[in-house]
Amino acid sequence: MPFKKIAPRFSAVIFYLGLSFNPCSGFAGGFQLFESSAASVGNFRAGGAALAEDASTAFYNPAGLTRIKHSEFVVSSTGVLTSGTFNGKTSLSNAFIPALPHTHLSGSADSSFNSVIPAFQIAGPLSKRWYVGFDLSVPFGLSTKWSKNSIVRYAATESSIQAINLAPSLAYRFNHTLSIGGGIDVQYLKGVFNSIGGLNTMPEVDSEATNTLSDIATGWHAGLLYQLSHKTRFGISYRSKINHQAIGTSQLQGRLAFFPDKYDYTSTVNASIALPATTIASIFHQISDQWDLMSSIYYTQWGIINKLQLNEAVTGTGADTQQNAVVGKVVNQTHYRNTFAVSMGLIYHHSGKWRLTMGGGYDQTPTINRYRDIRLPDEDKFALSLGGGYQLSRLLRLDAGYTHLFIKNASVNKTSISGVQIAEVSGTVHSKVDLIGLQ
């Protein structure tokens, strides 16, 4: 079916995706998401930049579009099941009133959040050499939710970052061995950073601080695919950094927001948020008629993120005698480091219709012990994956995958400063993550 005829038929698909987008629990290093197709969940995204077996290559490597011989589309959903338990202690103090006794809390706090990551890709040939594709996906997502009554509430309650990426791509095939591709990224970002404002030993004045920001910014992506032999190919792709200048609303509700006759104070908050560049290098090799071997290395330049700073945010317990709510900076030092992730996978072709996928790998966290906080208590992780696919007809294939992440316990020993409020958190977080994909 010609590409120009297939494209208009997906209003229902786009409507579904619009309903499905929600904050996701970060499970790759930091809060990066690589599972832009459910089939990749079954092999821990091994071979992503070289496999190029369907339209999802528009996300992993646009040069792979030259392997798409007929117009096609992919619709996928990946369920993310997460839970975390913090064990330790916290304290609350006030820089403006240092004489007040500190609040000390100890025990445990639980966080759980289930989400769905949708993705949609469409691709097809324009001519013998030119190919086009479109990707709608979520390359970054984070969500942690701690109860508003938990012992960590003065440091964080809800934290989420969600990036929705729209990426058209164009690819060119020089010959049977070499192809290149590239395109632009139009990215919508939404961030939520909430906590509880408090006053030492006075829980009755706890007030909810919410910060919601959004922005649209652009970047670019490019890739190369090289056929080393009729059984082996190599792919490499790059997705640029995207700088967001996010603006939104900061609000404090409760007794600390007295101004002068209501318990509600609002301001316009802003923040500079950069999402890092990523390079993917992959290789695919056909061992036999039944077995394929794939591997990938992912490099993400998280080192560009040294801090998260909210400007003009509303905080409580200020020095002004006319009001408790004051507007100022909320600074969270992060000092992320650049990271590598590696994956390896196999495909077993049982018959013309059935296939089995498997894989595993290692994913490095960008967080370091000194600056890891309760908003992103991330650690290094290992993964094991299993999946399968069935060719329902010449034009329709169904794939499913499952990944379990083995995550190290994350140590947290961090002081968070919001205005004059000082919250200290010390302890460990044990996390569980399972992924279930279907396309």
Short mmCIF file of C-alpha atoms in Angstrom, two decimals:
data_model
loop_
_atom_site.label_atom_id
_atom_site.label_comp_id
_atom_site.label_asym_id
_atom_site.label_seq_id
_atom_site.Cartn_x
_atom_site.Cartn_y
_atom_site.Cartn_z
CA MET A 1 0.00 0.00 0.00
CA PRO A 2 1.54 3.40 -0.94
CA PHE A 3 2.75 5.44 2.01
CA LYS A 4 0.62 8.45 1.07
CA LYS A 5 -2.48 6.26 1.31
CA ILE A 6 -1.66 4.57 4.60
CA ALA A 7 -0.84 7.74 6.57
CA PRO A 8 -4.37 9.23 6.87
CA ARG A 9 -5.87 6.09 8.41
CA PHE A 10 -4.56 6.45 11.94
CA SER A 11 -6.66 9.12 13.64
CA ALA A 12 -8.00 6.43 15.97
CA VAL A 13 -4.42 5.33 16.78
CA ILE A 14 -3.32 8.88 17.59
CA PHE A 15 -6.44 9.34 19.75
CA TYR A 16 -5.54 6.18 21.68
CA LEU A 17 -1.99 7.40 22.20
CA GLY A 18 -3.24 10.75 23.44
CA LEU A 19 -5.31 9.00 26.10
CA SER A 20 -2.45 6.70 27.07
CA PHE A 21 0.36 9.19 27.68
CA ASN A 22 0.97 9.55 31.41
CA PRO A 23 4.00 9.96 33.64
CA CYS A 24 6.15 6.86 33.55
CA SER A 25 8.42 5.31 36.10
CA GLY A 26 12.02 5.77 35.05
CA PHE A 27 13.69 2.37 34.67
CA ALA A 28 16.59 2.83 32.27
CA GLY A 29 19.58 4.69 33.68
CA GLY A 30 18.13 7.78 35.34
CA PHE A 31 14.71 8.40 33.83
CA GLN A 32 15.46 7.46 30.21
CA LEU A 33 13.12 5.13 28.32
CA PHE A 34 14.34 3.01 25.39
CA GLU A 35 11.37 0.66 25.12
CA SER A 36 9.81 2.39 22.12
CA SER A 37 8.50 -0.94 20.85
CA ALA A 38 7.07 -3.75 22.90
CA ALA A 39 9.09 -6.30 20.91
CA SER A 40 12.29 -4.76 22.31
CA VAL A 41 11.08 -5.55 25.84
CA GLY A 42 11.61 -9.25 25.01
CA ASN A 43 15.35 -8.85 24.31
CA PHE A 44 16.21 -5.82 26.49
CA ARG A 45 16.46 -3.62 23.36
CA ALA A 46 19.44 -5.58 22.00
CA GLY A 47 20.40 -4.69 18.43
CA GLY A 48 18.19 -1.59 18.43
CA ALA A 49 20.22 0.43 15.90
CA ALA A 50 20.92 -2.55 13.57
CA LEU A 51 17.88 -4.84 13.71
CA ALA A 52 15.58 -2.59 11.61
CA GLU A 53 12.88 -5.23 11.18
CA ASP A 54 9.84 -2.95 11.40
CA ALA A 55 8.79 0.71 11.60
CA SER A 56 10.08 1.07 15.18
CA THR A 57 13.54 1.60 13.67
CA ALA A 58 12.36 5.21 13.26
CA PHE A 59 13.13 5.57 16.99
CA TYR A 60 16.34 3.53 17.26
CA ASN A 61 18.05 4.38 13.94
CA PRO A 62 16.41 6.33 11.10
CA ALA A 63 18.85 4.81 8.59
CA GLY A 64 17.11 1.48 9.20
CA LEU A 65 14.04 2.82 7.39
CA THR A 66 15.70 1.70 4.13
CA ARG A 67 14.98 -1.92 5.13
CA ILE A 68 11.22 -1.27 5.18
CA LYS A 69 10.04 -2.51 1.79
CA HIS A 70 6.32 -1.78 2.17
CA SER A 71 4.36 0.83 4.10
CA GLU A 72 3.71 -0.32 7.65
CA PHE A 73 2.98 0.90 11.16
CA VAL A 74 3.61 -0.28 14.71
CA VAL A 75 1.41 0.40 17.73
CA SER A 76 2.71 -0.76 21.09
CA SER A 77 2.12 -0.43 24.82
CA THR A 78 4.53 -1.29 27.61
CA GLY A 79 3.23 -1.66 31.13
CA VAL A 80 5.63 -0.62 33.89
CA LEU A 81 5.02 -2.07 37.36
CA THR A 82 7.14 -0.38 40.01
CA SER A 83 7.40 -0.30 43.77
CA GLY A 84 9.90 1.07 46.24
CA THR A 85 10.42 1.06 50.00
CA PHE A 86 12.52 3.57 51.91
CA ASN A 87 13.96 2.62 55.28
CA GLY A 88 15.75 5.25 57.31
CA LYS A 89 15.31 8.58 59.02
CA THR A 90 14.56 12.20 58.15
CA SER A 91 14.76 15.54 59.89
CA LEU A 92 13.29 19.00 59.36
CA SER A 93 14.83 22.29 60.43
CA ASN A 94 14.38 25.97 59.63
CA ALA A 95 17.21 28.33 58.66
CA PHE A 96 15.22 31.44 59.64
CA ILE A 97 14.28 30.10 63.09
CA PRO A 98 17.27 27.86 64.00
CA ALA A 99 16.34 27.84 67.67
CA LEU A 100 13.26 25.73 67.00
CA PRO A 101 13.73 22.05 67.96
CA HIS A 102 14.30 19.88 64.90
CA THR A 103 11.65 17.41 63.78
CA HIS A 104 13.07 13.86 63.66
CA LEU A 105 11.20 11.01 61.94
CA SER A 106 12.26 7.40 61.37
CA GLY A 107 10.78 4.24 59.91
CA SER A 108 9.76 3.30 56.38
CA ALA A 109 7.83 4.78 53.46
CA ASP A 110 6.35 3.03 50.42
CA SER A 111 6.03 4.21 46.84
CA SER A 112 4.28 2.33 44.05
CA PHE A 113 3.24 3.45 40.60
CA ASN A 114 2.01 1.57 37.54
CA SER A 115 2.00 3.21 34.13
CA VAL A 116 1.68 2.50 30.41
CA ILE A 117 4.21 3.69 27.83
CA PRO A 118 2.57 3.96 24.39
CA ALA A 119 4.45 4.30 21.12
CA PHE A 120 3.54 4.62 17.46
CA GLN A 121 5.69 4.47 14.34
CA ILE A 122 4.86 4.56 10.65
CA ALA A 123 7.32 4.03 7.77
CA GLY A 124 7.56 3.24 4.11
CA PRO A 125 9.42 3.80 0.83
CA LEU A 126 9.05 6.94 -1.26
CA SER A 127 11.19 5.56 -4.09
CA LYS A 128 13.96 2.99 -4.59
CA ARG A 129 16.40 5.15 -2.62
CA TRP A 130 14.32 7.43 -0.41
CA TYR A 131 12.34 6.32 2.66
CA VAL A 132 10.30 8.17 5.25
CA GLY A 133 9.23 7.45 8.82
CA PHE A 134 7.50 9.03 11.81
CA ASP A 135 7.93 8.21 15.50
CA LEU A 136 5.71 9.23 18.41
CA SER A 137 7.19 8.02 21.69
CA VAL A 138 8.28 8.81 25.25
CA PRO A 139 12.12 8.89 25.42
CA PHE A 140 12.19 10.17 29.02
CA GLY A 141 9.83 9.50 31.90
CA LEU A 142 9.96 9.55 35.68
CA SER A 143 7.39 9.21 38.40
CA THR A 144 7.88 8.65 42.11
CA LYS A 145 5.04 9.13 44.57
CA TRP A 146 5.48 9.19 48.33
CA SER A 147 2.51 9.69 50.63
CA LYS A 148 1.78 13.21 51.85
CA ASN A 149 1.97 11.74 55.37
CA SER A 150 5.19 9.75 54.87
CA ILE A 151 8.41 10.42 56.75
CA VAL A 152 10.03 11.77 53.53
CA ARG A 153 7.23 14.26 52.76
CA TYR A 154 9.30 17.36 53.58
CA ALA A 155 11.83 16.35 50.88
CA ALA A 156 9.41 15.07 48.22
CA THR A 157 5.93 13.72 47.62
CA GLU A 158 5.29 13.53 43.86
CA SER A 159 8.03 13.90 41.25
CA SER A 160 7.50 13.37 37.53
CA ILE A 161 9.13 14.26 34.24
CA GLN A 162 7.52 13.28 30.96
CA ALA A 163 8.86 13.98 27.48
CA ILE A 164 6.63 13.24 24.48
CA ASN A 165 8.62 13.21 21.25
CA LEU A 166 7.33 13.69 17.68
CA ALA A 167 10.06 12.79 15.20
CA PRO A 168 9.74 12.72 11.38
CA SER A 169 12.70 11.09 9.61
CA LEU A 170 14.05 10.75 6.08
CA ALA A 171 16.48 8.03 4.96
CA TYR A 172 18.58 7.53 1.84
CA ARG A 173 20.00 4.26 0.53
CA PHE A 174 23.29 4.71 -1.37
CA ASN A 175 23.62 1.05 -2.32
CA HIS A 176 23.05 -2.43 -0.88
CA THR A 177 25.54 -1.82 1.94
CA LEU A 178 25.22 1.79 3.12
CA SER A 179 22.23 3.87 4.26
CA ILE A 180 21.91 7.10 6.24
CA GLY A 181 18.96 8.82 7.87
CA GLY A 182 18.01 11.77 10.03
CA GLY A 183 15.28 14.08 11.17
CA ILE A 184 14.06 16.56 13.73
CA ASP A 185 12.61 16.07 17.22
CA VAL A 186 9.75 18.20 18.48
CA GLN A 187 9.47 17.50 22.19
CA TYR A 188 6.84 18.40 24.79
CA LEU A 189 8.08 18.33 28.37
CA LYS A 190 6.03 18.35 31.56
CA GLY A 191 7.52 18.32 35.04
CA VAL A 192 5.93 18.04 38.49
CA PHE A 193 7.93 18.57 41.69
CA ASN A 194 5.84 18.49 44.87
CA SER A 195 6.60 18.31 48.59
CA ILE A 196 5.23 19.35 51.97
CA GLY A 197 6.20 22.60 53.62
CA GLY A 198 6.48 22.31 57.38
CA LEU A 199 7.57 23.98 60.58
CA ASN A 200 9.63 22.19 63.20
CA THR A 201 7.62 20.08 65.69
CA MET A 202 4.35 21.57 64.34
CA PRO A 203 2.81 19.01 61.92
CA GLU A 204 -0.55 20.82 62.17
CA VAL A 205 0.81 23.57 59.87
CA ASP A 206 1.96 21.18 57.12
CA SER A 207 1.19 22.79 53.75
CA GLU A 208 1.33 21.32 50.25
CA ALA A 209 3.84 22.82 47.80
CA THR A 210 3.20 22.01 44.12
CA ASN A 211 5.29 22.99 41.10
CA THR A 212 4.08 22.13 37.59
CA LEU A 213 6.02 23.27 34.50
CA SER A 214 5.95 22.57 30.75
CA ASP A 215 7.70 23.52 27.52
CA ILE A 216 8.13 22.61 23.85
CA ALA A 217 11.63 22.48 22.35
CA THR A 218 13.40 20.93 19.36
CA GLY A 219 16.41 18.74 18.62
CA TRP A 220 17.65 16.39 15.93
CA HIS A 221 18.66 12.80 15.29
CA ALA A 222 20.73 10.92 12.70
CA GLY A 223 21.97 7.44 11.97
CA LEU A 224 23.97 5.14 9.71
CA LEU A 225 23.39 1.49 8.77
CA TYR A 226 26.14 -0.57 7.12
CA GLN A 227 25.74 -4.12 5.77
CA LEU A 228 29.04 -5.84 6.61
CA SER A 229 27.98 -9.06 4.86
CA HIS A 230 24.74 -10.70 3.80
CA LYS A 231 24.37 -12.00 7.41
CA THR A 232 25.82 -9.15 9.46
CA ARG A 233 25.05 -5.45 9.74
CA PHE A 234 26.14 -2.60 11.97
CA GLY A 235 24.17 0.49 12.97
CA ILE A 236 24.92 3.65 14.89
CA SER A 237 22.59 6.51 15.77
CA TYR A 238 22.69 9.77 17.68
CA ARG A 239 19.91 11.82 19.29
CA SER A 240 20.84 15.35 20.32
CA LYS A 241 20.48 17.13 23.64
CA ILE A 242 17.29 19.17 23.99
CA ASN A 243 17.21 22.30 26.15
CA HIS A 244 13.86 23.20 27.71
CA GLN A 245 12.97 26.55 29.25
CA ALA A 246 9.96 25.40 31.24
CA ILE A 247 7.38 27.72 32.78
CA GLY A 248 4.45 26.91 35.01
CA THR A 249 2.71 27.42 38.33
CA SER A 250 4.07 27.18 41.85
CA GLN A 251 1.49 26.96 44.64
CA LEU A 252 1.53 26.63 48.41
CA GLN A 253 -1.71 25.60 50.10
CA GLY A 254 -2.10 25.40 53.87
CA ARG A 255 -1.41 27.38 57.02
CA LEU A 256 2.10 28.34 55.90
CA ALA A 257 0.58 30.17 52.92
CA PHE A 258 -1.21 32.83 54.98
CA PHE A 259 -1.30 35.91 52.71
CA PRO A 260 -2.86 37.76 54.43
CA ASP A 261 -6.34 36.26 54.71
CA LYS A 262 -6.27 32.99 52.79
CA TYR A 263 -4.26 29.78 52.95
CA ASP A 264 -3.27 29.77 49.26
CA TYR A 265 -0.39 31.51 47.46
CA THR A 266 0.61 31.17 43.80
CA SER A 267 3.45 32.39 41.61
CA THR A 268 4.89 31.73 38.13
CA VAL A 269 7.81 29.30 38.35
CA ASN A 270 10.48 28.65 35.72
CA ALA A 271 13.37 26.24 35.23
CA SER A 272 16.01 25.31 32.67
CA ILE A 273 15.82 21.55 32.09
CA ALA A 274 18.18 19.81 29.64
CA LEU A 275 17.58 16.26 28.43
CA PRO A 276 20.81 14.52 27.43
CA ALA A 277 22.15 13.32 24.08
CA THR A 278 22.31 9.58 23.43
CA THR A 279 24.41 7.42 21.10
CA ILE A 280 23.45 3.83 20.21
CA ALA A 281 25.83 1.37 18.50
CA SER A 282 24.45 -2.05 17.56
CA ILE A 283 25.32 -5.16 15.61
CA PHE A 284 23.08 -7.89 14.17
CA HIS A 285 24.29 -11.29 12.96
CA GLN A 286 22.33 -14.18 11.48
CA ILE A 287 23.94 -17.29 12.96
CA SER A 288 21.73 -19.74 11.04
CA ASP A 289 18.29 -20.00 9.51
CA GLN A 290 16.88 -20.32 13.03
CA TRP A 291 19.13 -18.17 15.23
CA ASP A 292 19.96 -14.43 15.23
CA LEU A 293 22.39 -12.72 17.62
CA MET A 294 22.21 -9.01 18.51
CA SER A 295 24.04 -6.62 20.81
CA SER A 296 23.99 -2.89 21.64
CA ILE A 297 25.92 -0.28 23.57
CA TYR A 298 24.06 2.84 24.75
CA TYR A 299 25.93 5.97 25.84
CA THR A 300 23.99 8.82 27.46
CA GLN A 301 25.57 12.17 28.32
CA TRP A 302 23.85 12.73 31.67
CA GLY A 303 26.83 14.80 32.84
CA ILE A 304 25.18 17.96 31.49
CA ILE A 305 22.75 17.85 34.45
CA ASN A 306 24.41 19.24 37.56
CA LYS A 307 21.32 20.56 39.32
CA LEU A 308 17.59 21.13 39.11
CA GLN A 309 16.77 24.72 40.03
CA LEU A 310 13.24 26.09 40.30
CA ASN A 311 13.14 29.90 40.11
CA GLU A 312 10.36 31.98 41.64
CA ALA A 313 8.94 28.96 43.48
CA VAL A 314 6.67 29.49 46.48
CA THR A 315 8.11 28.28 49.76
CA GLY A 316 6.87 28.54 53.35
CA THR A 317 8.05 30.01 56.66
CA GLY A 318 9.58 33.15 55.25
CA ALA A 319 11.13 36.11 57.00
CA ASP A 320 8.46 38.59 55.97
CA THR A 321 6.28 39.48 58.95
CA GLN A 322 3.33 40.20 56.65
CA GLN A 323 3.24 36.79 55.06
CA ASN A 324 4.56 33.30 55.61
CA ALA A 325 4.75 32.36 51.93
CA VAL A 326 7.81 33.71 50.10
CA VAL A 327 9.04 33.32 46.53
CA GLY A 328 12.57 32.17 45.90
CA LYS A 329 14.81 29.42 44.51
CA VAL A 330 14.55 25.70 45.15
CA VAL A 331 17.87 24.08 44.27
CA ASN A 332 18.57 20.35 44.07
CA GLN A 333 22.19 19.44 43.35
CA THR A 334 22.40 16.28 41.19
CA HIS A 335 25.86 16.11 39.57
CA TYR A 336 24.89 13.27 37.23
CA ARG A 337 27.58 11.32 35.39
CA ASN A 338 27.63 10.01 31.81
CA THR A 339 26.51 6.38 31.58
CA PHE A 340 26.83 3.21 29.51
CA ALA A 341 24.29 0.44 29.08
CA VAL A 342 24.94 -2.86 27.30
CA SER A 343 22.53 -5.50 26.05
CA MET A 344 22.69 -8.80 24.21
CA GLY A 345 19.85 -10.85 22.78
CA LEU A 346 18.85 -13.84 20.67
CA ILE A 347 15.97 -14.56 18.30
CA TYR A 348 14.96 -18.18 17.69
CA HIS A 349 12.76 -18.72 14.61
CA HIS A 350 10.75 -21.78 15.49
CA SER A 351 8.76 -21.81 12.26
CA GLY A 352 7.55 -19.45 9.58
CA LYS A 353 5.08 -17.99 12.09
CA TRP A 354 6.48 -18.41 15.60
CA ARG A 355 9.63 -16.93 17.11
CA LEU A 356 11.14 -16.66 20.59
CA THR A 357 13.25 -13.75 21.87
CA MET A 358 15.50 -13.53 24.91
CA GLY A 359 18.11 -11.16 26.22
CA GLY A 360 19.72 -9.37 29.11
CA GLY A 361 22.08 -6.59 30.01
CA TYR A 362 23.45 -4.03 32.41
CA ASP A 363 22.31 -0.43 32.89
CA GLN A 364 24.42 2.11 34.77
CA THR A 365 22.79 4.83 36.88
CA PRO A 366 23.77 8.49 36.39
CA THR A 367 23.29 9.18 40.10
CA ILE A 368 26.17 9.12 42.58
CA ASN A 369 25.99 8.31 46.28
CA ARG A 370 26.77 11.79 47.55
CA TYR A 371 23.96 13.51 45.62
CA ARG A 372 21.32 10.78 45.18
CA ASP A 373 17.98 11.98 46.53
CA ILE A 374 14.56 10.60 47.29
CA ARG A 375 13.04 12.02 44.08
CA LEU A 376 15.20 9.71 41.94
CA PRO A 377 16.60 6.92 44.16
CA ASP A 378 18.15 5.17 41.16
CA GLU A 379 20.93 2.55 41.14
CA ASP A 380 22.74 0.22 38.73
CA LYS A 381 20.62 -2.61 37.41
CA PHE A 382 20.80 -5.94 35.58
CA ALA A 383 18.02 -7.19 33.32
CA LEU A 384 16.67 -10.51 32.03
CA SER A 385 14.12 -10.55 29.21
CA LEU A 386 11.93 -13.07 27.41
CA GLY A 387 9.43 -12.60 24.60
CA GLY A 388 7.82 -14.04 21.52
CA GLY A 389 6.07 -13.19 18.30
CA TYR A 390 3.46 -14.73 16.00
CA GLN A 391 2.82 -13.85 12.36
CA LEU A 392 -0.97 -13.72 12.23
CA SER A 393 -1.05 -12.98 8.51
CA ARG A 394 1.17 -11.62 5.76
CA LEU A 395 0.46 -8.08 6.97
CA LEU A 396 -0.04 -8.53 10.72
CA ARG A 397 2.35 -9.67 13.47
CA LEU A 398 1.81 -9.82 17.23
CA ASP A 399 4.76 -9.45 19.65
CA ALA A 400 4.98 -9.61 23.44
CA GLY A 401 7.86 -9.24 25.87
CA TYR A 402 8.72 -9.30 29.57
CA THR A 403 11.71 -7.82 31.42
CA HIS A 404 12.61 -8.04 35.09
CA LEU A 405 15.15 -5.61 36.51
CA PHE A 406 17.47 -6.59 39.36
CA ILE A 407 18.23 -3.28 41.09
CA LYS A 408 20.83 -2.61 43.76
CA ASN A 409 19.58 -1.02 46.96
CA ALA A 410 20.03 2.73 46.60
CA SER A 411 21.61 4.67 49.45
CA VAL A 412 20.17 8.15 50.04
CA ASN A 413 21.95 10.70 52.22
CA LYS A 414 20.82 14.09 51.00
CA THR A 415 19.85 17.50 52.31
CA SER A 416 17.12 19.32 50.38
CA ILE A 417 16.70 23.10 50.74
CA SER A 418 13.46 24.85 49.83
CA GLY A 419 13.59 28.50 50.81
CA VAL A 420 14.48 28.38 54.50
CA GLN A 421 13.20 24.82 54.97
CA ILE A 422 15.93 22.20 55.36
CA ALA A 423 14.95 18.53 54.98
CA GLU A 424 17.53 15.78 55.54
CA VAL A 425 16.95 12.21 54.35
CA SER A 426 19.21 9.28 55.25
CA GLY A 427 18.53 5.62 54.46
CA THR A 428 18.16 3.08 51.65
CA VAL A 429 15.55 2.43 48.96
CA HIS A 430 14.73 -1.06 47.70
CA SER A 431 13.02 -0.97 44.28
CA LYS A 432 11.24 -3.51 42.08
CA VAL A 433 10.50 -3.03 38.38
CA ASP A 434 8.78 -5.31 35.85
CA LEU A 435 7.99 -4.49 32.22
CA ILE A 436 5.31 -6.13 30.08
CA GLY A 437 5.08 -5.12 26.42
CA LEU A 438 2.54 -5.86 23.69
CA GLN A 439 2.40 -4.73 20.05
#
